[in-house]
PDB file of C-alpha atoms in Angstrom:
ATOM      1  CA  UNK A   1    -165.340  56.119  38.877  1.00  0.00           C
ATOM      2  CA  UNK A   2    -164.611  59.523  40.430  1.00  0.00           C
ATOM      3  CA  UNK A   3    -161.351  59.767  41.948  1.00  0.00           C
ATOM      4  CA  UNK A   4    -160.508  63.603  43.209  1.00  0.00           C
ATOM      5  CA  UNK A   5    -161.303  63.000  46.520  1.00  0.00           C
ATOM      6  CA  UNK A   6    -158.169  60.559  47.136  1.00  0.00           C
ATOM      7  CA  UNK A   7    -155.925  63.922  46.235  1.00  0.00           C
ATOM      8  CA  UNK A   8    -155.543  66.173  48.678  1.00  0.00           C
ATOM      9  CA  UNK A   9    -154.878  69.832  47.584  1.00  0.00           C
ATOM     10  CA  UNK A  10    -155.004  71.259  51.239  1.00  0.00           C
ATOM     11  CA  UNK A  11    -151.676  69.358  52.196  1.00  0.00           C
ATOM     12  CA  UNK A  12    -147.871  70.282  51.875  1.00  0.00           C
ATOM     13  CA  UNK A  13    -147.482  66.631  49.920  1.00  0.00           C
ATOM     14  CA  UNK A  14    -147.138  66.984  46.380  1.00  0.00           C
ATOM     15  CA  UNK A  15    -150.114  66.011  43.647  1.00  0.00           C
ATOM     16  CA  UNK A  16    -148.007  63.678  41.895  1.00  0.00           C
ATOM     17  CA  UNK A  17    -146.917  62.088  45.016  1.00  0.00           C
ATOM     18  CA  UNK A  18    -150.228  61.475  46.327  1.00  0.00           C
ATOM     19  CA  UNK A  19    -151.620  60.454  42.591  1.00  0.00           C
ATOM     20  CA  UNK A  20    -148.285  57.532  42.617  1.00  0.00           C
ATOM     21  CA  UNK A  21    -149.372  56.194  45.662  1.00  0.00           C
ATOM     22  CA  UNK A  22    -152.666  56.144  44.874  1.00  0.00           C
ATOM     23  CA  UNK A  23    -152.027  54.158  41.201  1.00  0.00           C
ATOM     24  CA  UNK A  24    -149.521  52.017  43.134  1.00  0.00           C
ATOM     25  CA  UNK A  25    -152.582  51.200  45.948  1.00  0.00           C
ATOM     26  CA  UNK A  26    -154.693  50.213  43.135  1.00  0.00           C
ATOM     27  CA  UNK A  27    -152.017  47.664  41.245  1.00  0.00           C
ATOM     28  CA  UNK A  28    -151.029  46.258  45.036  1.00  0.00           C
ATOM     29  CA  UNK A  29    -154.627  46.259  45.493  1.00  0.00           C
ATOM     30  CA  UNK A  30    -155.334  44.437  42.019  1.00  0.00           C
ATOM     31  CA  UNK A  31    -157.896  46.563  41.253  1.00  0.00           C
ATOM     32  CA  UNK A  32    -155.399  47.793  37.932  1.00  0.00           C
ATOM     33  CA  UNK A  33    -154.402  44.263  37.740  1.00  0.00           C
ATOM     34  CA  UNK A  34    -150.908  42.851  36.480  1.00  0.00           C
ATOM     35  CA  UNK A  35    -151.137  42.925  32.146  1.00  0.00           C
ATOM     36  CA  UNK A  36    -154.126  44.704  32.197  1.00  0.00           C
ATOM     37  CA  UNK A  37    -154.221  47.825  30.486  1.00  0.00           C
ATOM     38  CA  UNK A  38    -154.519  51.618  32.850  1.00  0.00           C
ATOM     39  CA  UNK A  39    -156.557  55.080  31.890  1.00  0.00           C
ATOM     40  CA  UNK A  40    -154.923  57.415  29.722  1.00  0.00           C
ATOM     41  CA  UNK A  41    -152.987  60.242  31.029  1.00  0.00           C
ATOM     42  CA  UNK A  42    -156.178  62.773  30.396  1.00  0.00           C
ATOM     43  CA  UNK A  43    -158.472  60.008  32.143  1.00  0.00           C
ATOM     44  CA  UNK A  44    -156.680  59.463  35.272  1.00  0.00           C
ATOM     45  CA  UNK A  45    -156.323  63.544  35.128  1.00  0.00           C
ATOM     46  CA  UNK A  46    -160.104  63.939  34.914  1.00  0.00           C
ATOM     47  CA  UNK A  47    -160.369  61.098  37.339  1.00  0.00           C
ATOM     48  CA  UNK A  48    -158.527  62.811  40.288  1.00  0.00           C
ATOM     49  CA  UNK A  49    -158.696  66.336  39.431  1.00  0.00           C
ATOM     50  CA  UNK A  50    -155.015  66.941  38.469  1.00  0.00           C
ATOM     51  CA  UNK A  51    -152.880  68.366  35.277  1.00  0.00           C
ATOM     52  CA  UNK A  52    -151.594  65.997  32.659  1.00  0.00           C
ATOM     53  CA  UNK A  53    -148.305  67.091  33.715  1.00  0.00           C
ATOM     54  CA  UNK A  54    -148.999  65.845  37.313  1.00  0.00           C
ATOM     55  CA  UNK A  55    -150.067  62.255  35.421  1.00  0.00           C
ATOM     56  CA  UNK A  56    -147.684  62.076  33.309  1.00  0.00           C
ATOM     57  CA  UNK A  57    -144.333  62.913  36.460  1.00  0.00           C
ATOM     58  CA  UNK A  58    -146.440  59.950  38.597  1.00  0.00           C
ATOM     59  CA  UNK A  59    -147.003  57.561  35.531  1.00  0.00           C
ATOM     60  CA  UNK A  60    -143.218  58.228  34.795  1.00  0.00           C
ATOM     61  CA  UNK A  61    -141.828  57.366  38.444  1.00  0.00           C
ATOM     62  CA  UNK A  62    -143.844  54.484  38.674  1.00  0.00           C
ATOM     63  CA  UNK A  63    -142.525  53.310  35.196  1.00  0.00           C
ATOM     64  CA  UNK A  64    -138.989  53.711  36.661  1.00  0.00           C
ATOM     65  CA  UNK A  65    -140.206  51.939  39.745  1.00  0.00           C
ATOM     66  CA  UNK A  66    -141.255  49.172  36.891  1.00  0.00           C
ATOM     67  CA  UNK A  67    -144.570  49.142  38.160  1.00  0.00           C
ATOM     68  CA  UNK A  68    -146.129  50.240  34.599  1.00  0.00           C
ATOM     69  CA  UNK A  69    -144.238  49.530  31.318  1.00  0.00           C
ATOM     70  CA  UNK A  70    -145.729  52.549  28.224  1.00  0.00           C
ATOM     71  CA  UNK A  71    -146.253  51.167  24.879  1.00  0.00           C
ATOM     72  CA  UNK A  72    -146.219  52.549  21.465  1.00  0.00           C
ATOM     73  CA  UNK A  73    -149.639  53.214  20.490  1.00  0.00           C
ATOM     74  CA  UNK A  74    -151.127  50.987  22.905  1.00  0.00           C
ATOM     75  CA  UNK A  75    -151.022  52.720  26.316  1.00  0.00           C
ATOM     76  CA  UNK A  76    -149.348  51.908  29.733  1.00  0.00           C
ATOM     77  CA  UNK A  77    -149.918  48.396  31.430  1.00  0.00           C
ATOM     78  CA  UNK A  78    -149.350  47.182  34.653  1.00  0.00           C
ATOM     79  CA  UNK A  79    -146.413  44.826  34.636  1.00  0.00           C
ATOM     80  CA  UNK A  80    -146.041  41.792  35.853  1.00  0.00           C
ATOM     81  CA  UNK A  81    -145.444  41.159  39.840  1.00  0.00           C
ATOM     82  CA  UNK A  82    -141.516  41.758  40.365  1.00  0.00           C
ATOM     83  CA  UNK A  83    -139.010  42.172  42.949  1.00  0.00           C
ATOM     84  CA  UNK A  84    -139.530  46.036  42.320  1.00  0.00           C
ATOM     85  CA  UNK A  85    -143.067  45.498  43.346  1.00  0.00           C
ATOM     86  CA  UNK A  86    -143.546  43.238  46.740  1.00  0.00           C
ATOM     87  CA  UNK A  87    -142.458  40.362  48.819  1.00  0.00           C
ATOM     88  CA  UNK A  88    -144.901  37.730  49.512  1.00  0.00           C
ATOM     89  CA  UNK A  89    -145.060  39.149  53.241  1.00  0.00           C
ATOM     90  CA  UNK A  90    -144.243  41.945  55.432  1.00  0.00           C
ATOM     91  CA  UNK A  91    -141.054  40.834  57.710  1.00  0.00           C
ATOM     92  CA  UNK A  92    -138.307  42.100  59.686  1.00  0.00           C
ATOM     93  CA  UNK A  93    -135.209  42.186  59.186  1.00  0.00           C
ATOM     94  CA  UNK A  94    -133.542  40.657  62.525  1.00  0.00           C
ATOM     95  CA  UNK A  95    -136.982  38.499  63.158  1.00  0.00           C
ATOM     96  CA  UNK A  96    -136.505  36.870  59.831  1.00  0.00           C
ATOM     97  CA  UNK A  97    -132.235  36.225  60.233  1.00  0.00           C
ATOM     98  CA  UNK A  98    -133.231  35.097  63.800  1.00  0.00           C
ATOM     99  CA  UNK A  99    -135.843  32.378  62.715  1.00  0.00           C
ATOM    100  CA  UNK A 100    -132.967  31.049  60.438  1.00  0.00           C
ATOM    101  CA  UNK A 101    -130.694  30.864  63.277  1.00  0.00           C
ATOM    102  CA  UNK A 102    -128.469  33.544  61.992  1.00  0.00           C
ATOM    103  CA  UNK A 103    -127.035  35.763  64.839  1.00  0.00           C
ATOM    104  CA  UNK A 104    -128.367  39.214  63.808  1.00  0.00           C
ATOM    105  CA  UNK A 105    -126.780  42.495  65.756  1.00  0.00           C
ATOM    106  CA  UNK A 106    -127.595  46.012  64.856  1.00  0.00           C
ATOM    107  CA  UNK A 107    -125.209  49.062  66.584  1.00  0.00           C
ATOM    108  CA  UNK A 108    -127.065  52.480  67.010  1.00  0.00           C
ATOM    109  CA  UNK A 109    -125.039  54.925  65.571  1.00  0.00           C
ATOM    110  CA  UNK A 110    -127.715  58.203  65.572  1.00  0.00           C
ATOM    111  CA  UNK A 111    -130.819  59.073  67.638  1.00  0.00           C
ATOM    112  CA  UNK A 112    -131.832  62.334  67.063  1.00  0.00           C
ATOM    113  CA  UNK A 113    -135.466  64.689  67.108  1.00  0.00           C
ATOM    114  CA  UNK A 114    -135.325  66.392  63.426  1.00  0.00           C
ATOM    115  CA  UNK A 115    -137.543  68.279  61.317  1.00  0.00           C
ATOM    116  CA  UNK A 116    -136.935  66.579  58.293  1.00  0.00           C
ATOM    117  CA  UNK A 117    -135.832  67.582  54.190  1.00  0.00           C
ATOM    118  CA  UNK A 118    -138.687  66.918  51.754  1.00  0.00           C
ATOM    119  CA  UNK A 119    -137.411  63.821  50.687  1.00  0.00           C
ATOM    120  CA  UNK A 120    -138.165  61.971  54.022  1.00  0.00           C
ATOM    121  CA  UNK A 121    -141.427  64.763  54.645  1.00  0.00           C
ATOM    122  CA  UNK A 122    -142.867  63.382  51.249  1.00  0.00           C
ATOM    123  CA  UNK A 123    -143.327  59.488  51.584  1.00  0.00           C
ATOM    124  CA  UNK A 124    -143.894  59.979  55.248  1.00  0.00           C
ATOM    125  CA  UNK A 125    -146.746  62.716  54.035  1.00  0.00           C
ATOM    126  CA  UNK A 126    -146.141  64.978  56.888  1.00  0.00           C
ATOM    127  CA  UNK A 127    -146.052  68.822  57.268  1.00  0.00           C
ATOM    128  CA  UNK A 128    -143.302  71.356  57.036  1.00  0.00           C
ATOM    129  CA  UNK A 129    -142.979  71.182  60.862  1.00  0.00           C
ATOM    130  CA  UNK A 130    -143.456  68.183  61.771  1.00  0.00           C
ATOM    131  CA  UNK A 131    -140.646  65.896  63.773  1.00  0.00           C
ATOM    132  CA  UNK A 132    -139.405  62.748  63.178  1.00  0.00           C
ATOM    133  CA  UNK A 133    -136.939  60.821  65.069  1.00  0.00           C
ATOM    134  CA  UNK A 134    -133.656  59.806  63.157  1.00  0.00           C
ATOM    135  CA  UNK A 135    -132.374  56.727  63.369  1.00  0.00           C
ATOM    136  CA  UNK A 136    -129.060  55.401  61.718  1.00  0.00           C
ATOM    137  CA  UNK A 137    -128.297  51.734  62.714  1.00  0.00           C
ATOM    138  CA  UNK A 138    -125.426  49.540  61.143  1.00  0.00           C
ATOM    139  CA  UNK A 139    -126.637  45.986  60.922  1.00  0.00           C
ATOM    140  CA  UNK A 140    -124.806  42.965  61.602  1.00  0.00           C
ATOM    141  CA  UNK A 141    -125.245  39.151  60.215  1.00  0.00           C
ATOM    142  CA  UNK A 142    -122.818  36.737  62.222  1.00  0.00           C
ATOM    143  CA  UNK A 143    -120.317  39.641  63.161  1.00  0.00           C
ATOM    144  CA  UNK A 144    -120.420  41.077  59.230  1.00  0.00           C
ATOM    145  CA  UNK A 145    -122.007  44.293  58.391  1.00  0.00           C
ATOM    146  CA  UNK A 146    -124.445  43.631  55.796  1.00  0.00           C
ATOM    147  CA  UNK A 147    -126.658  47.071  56.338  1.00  0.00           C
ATOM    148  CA  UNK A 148    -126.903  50.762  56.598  1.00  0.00           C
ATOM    149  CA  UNK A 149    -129.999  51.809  57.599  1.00  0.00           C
ATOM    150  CA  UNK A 150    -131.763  54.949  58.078  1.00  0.00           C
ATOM    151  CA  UNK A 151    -135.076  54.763  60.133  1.00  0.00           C
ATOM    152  CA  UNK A 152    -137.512  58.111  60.342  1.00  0.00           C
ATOM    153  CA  UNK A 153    -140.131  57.610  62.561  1.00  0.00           C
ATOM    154  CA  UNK A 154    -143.037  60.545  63.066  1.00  0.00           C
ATOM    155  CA  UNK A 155    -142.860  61.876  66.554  1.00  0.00           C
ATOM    156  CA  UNK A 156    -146.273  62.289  67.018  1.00  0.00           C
ATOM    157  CA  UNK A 157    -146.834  58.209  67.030  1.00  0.00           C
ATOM    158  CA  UNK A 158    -144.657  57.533  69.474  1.00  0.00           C
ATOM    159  CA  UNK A 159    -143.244  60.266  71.450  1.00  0.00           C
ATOM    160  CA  UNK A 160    -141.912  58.263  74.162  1.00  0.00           C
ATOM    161  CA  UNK A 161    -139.251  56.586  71.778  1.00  0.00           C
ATOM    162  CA  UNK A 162    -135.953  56.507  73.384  1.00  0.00           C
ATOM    163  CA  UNK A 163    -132.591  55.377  71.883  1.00  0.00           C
ATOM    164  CA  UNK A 164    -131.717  53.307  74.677  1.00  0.00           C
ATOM    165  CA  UNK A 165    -135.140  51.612  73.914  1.00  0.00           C
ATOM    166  CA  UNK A 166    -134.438  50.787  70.337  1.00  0.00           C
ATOM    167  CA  UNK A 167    -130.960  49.855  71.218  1.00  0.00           C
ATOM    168  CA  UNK A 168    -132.389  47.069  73.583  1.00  0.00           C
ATOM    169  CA  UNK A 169    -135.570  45.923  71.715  1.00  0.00           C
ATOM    170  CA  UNK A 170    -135.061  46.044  68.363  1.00  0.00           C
ATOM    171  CA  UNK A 171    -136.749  49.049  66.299  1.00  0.00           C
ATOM    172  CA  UNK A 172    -140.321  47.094  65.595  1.00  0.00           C
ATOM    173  CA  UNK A 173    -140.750  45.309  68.753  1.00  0.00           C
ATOM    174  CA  UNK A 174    -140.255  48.869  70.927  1.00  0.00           C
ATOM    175  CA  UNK A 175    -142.863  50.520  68.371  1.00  0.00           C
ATOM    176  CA  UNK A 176    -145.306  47.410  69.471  1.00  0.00           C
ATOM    177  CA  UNK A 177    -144.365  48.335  73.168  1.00  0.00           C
ATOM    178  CA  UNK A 178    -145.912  51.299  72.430  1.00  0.00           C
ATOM    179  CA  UNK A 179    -149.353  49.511  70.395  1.00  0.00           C
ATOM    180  CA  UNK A 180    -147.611  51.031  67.276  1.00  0.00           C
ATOM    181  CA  UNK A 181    -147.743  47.625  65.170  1.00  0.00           C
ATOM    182  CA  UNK A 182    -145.913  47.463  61.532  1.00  0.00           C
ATOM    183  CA  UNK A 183    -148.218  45.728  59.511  1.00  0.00           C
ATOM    184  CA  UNK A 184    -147.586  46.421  56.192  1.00  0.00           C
ATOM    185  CA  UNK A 185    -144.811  47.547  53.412  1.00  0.00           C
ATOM    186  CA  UNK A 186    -144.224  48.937  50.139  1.00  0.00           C
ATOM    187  CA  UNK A 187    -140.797  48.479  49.254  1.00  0.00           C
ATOM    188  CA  UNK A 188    -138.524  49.327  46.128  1.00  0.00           C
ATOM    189  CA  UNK A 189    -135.150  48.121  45.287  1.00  0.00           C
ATOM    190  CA  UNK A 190    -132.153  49.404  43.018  1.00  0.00           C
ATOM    191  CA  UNK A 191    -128.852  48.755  42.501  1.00  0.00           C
ATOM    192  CA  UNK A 192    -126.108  51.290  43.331  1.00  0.00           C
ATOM    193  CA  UNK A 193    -122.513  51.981  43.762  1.00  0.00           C
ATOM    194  CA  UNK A 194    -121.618  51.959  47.400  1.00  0.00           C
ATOM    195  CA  UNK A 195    -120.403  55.553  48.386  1.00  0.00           C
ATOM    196  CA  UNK A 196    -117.611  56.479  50.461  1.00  0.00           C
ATOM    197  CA  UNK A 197    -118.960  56.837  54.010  1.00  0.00           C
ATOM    198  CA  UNK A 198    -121.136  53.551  53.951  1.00  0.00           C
ATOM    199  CA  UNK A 199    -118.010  51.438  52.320  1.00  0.00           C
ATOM    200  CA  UNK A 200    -115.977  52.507  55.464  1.00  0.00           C
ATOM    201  CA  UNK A 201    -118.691  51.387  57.561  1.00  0.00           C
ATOM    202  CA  UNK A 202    -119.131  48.460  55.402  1.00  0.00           C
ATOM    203  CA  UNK A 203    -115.369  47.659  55.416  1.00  0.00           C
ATOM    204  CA  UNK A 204    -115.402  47.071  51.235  1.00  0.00           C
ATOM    205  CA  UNK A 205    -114.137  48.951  48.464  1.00  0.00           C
ATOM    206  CA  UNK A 206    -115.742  52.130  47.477  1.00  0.00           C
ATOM    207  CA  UNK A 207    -118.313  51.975  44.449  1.00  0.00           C
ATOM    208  CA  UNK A 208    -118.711  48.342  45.132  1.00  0.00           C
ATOM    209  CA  UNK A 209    -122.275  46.999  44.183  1.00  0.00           C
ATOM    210  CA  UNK A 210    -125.005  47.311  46.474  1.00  0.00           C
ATOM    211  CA  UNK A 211    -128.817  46.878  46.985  1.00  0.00           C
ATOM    212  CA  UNK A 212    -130.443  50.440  47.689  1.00  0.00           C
ATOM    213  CA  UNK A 213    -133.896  49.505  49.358  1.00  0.00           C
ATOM    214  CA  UNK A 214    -136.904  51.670  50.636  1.00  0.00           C
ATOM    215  CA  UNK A 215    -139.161  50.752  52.613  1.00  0.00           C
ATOM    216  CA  UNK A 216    -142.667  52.473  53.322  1.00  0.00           C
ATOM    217  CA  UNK A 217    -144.193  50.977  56.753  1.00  0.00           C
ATOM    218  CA  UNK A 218    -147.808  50.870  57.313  1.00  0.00           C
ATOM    219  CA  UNK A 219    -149.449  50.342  60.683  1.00  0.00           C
ATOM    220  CA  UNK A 220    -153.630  50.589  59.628  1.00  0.00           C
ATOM    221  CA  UNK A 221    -153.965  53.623  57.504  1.00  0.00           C
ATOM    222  CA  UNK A 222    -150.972  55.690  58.955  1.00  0.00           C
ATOM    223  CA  UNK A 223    -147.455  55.433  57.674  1.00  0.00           C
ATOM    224  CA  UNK A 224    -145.237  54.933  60.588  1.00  0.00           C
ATOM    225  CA  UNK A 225    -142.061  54.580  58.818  1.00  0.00           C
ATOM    226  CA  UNK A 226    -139.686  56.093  56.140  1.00  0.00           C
ATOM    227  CA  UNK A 227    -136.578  53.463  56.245  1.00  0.00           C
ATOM    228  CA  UNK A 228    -133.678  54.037  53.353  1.00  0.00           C
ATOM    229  CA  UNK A 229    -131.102  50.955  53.974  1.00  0.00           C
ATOM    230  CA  UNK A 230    -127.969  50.275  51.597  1.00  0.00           C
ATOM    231  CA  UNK A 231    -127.710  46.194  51.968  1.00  0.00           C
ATOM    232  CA  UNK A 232    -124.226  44.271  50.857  1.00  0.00           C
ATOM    233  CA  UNK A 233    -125.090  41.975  48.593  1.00  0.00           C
ATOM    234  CA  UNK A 234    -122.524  39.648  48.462  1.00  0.00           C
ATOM    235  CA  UNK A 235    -124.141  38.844  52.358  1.00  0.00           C
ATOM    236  CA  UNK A 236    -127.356  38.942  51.364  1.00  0.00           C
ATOM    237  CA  UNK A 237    -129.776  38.433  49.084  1.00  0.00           C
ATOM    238  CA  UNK A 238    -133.597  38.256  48.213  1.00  0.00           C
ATOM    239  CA  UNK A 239    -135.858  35.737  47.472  1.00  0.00           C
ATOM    240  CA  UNK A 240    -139.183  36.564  46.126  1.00  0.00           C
ATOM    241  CA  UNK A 241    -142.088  34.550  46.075  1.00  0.00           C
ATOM    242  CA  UNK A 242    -144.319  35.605  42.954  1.00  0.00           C
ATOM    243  CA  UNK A 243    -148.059  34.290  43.119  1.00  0.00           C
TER     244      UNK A 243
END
């Protein structure tokens, strides 16, 4: 099946972006499913109108992302459903802590209008131009910092946003205030070494371990979100529920 139309050539997002999200649509989707076998570099190329080169940089990522494994003489496969891949449901944060009866707190530290680097302009797959709103909130679990988090939001959703709102409400219920509803994720996780600023804010020892999580937010067909946290895990963890 004919796939060129999914890539856009006419937008500042690039090719191998748009090709990675597309494969990763299709393996969330299960239409590549988990052990099965994908295209070869030069079909997926002829599929959606791209290089090999373009493939090959999206087949690559998502290999990192351990969505696809590549082997020897056999091909790349899907791989089997892991925490790199997706939780069993989309949640928040301080919804989830407060179900538990955990006391969850979040302090807003920035609120800003930017024009954002490519690196928030790509997964967000907006335009050179375009604004986002900035939002940098340390969160709290029973008085402990156990996030740093880094919210972009596209202006043009919700224009009305207002720092005193999200201070107040809570980032997702304020964007429902405004009939902007968070429905779905894609989310990737990675361990790192906690730098210098966040370990201050964090009150632990620099290059201590850490969970590095993105988080891609979906409401219908429009991404709403770009969120980059750094979560302490020796406060908390994850628990994955693989079907």
């Amino acid at each position: 099946m004919a796939g060129g139309n999914v890539i856009r050539k006419d937008i500042p997002v690039a090719l191998y972006y748009q090709l990675k999200e597309e494969i990763r649509r299709k393996i969330l989707a299960n239409e590549w499913a988990e052990g099965s076998r994908i295209p070869s570099e030069a079909e997926i190329a002829k599929m959606f109108d791209v290089s090999n080169i373009t493939v090959r940089k999206a087949i690559d990522e998502l290999q990192n992302e351990k969505y696809l494994v590549k082997k020897r003489g056999r091909g790349t496969f899907v791989l089997n459903r892991s925490i790199g891949q997706k939780l069993h449901k989309f949640y928040s944060f301080s919804e989830e802590l407060t179900t538990m009866g955990i006391k969850e707190t979040a302090k807003l530290i920035v609120f800003q209008e930017i024009i954002p680097e490519a690196f928030i302009r790509e997964p967000l797959q907006i335009g050179a131009e375009e604004k986002v709103f900035w939002i940098k909130r340390i969160r709290y679990m029973d008085n402990k910092v156990y996030a740093i988090e880094h919210s972009y939001i596209p202006v043009k959703f919700v224009p009305e946003l207002t720092g005193e709102l999200v201070d107040k409400n809570g980032l997702y219920k304020t964007l429902r205030m405004f009939h902007v509803f968070p429905e779905r994720a894609i989310e990737t996780f990675s361990a790192v070494n906690i730098s210098r600023e966040d370990a201050r804010d964090m009150n632990v020892m620099v290059n201590d371990a850490a969970i590095n999580l993105t988080r891609v937010t979906y409401s219908g067909a429009d991404i709403i979100e770009y969120c980059q946290s750094i979560v302490n895990g020796e406060v908390f963890h994850y628990t994955v529920e693989l079907k």
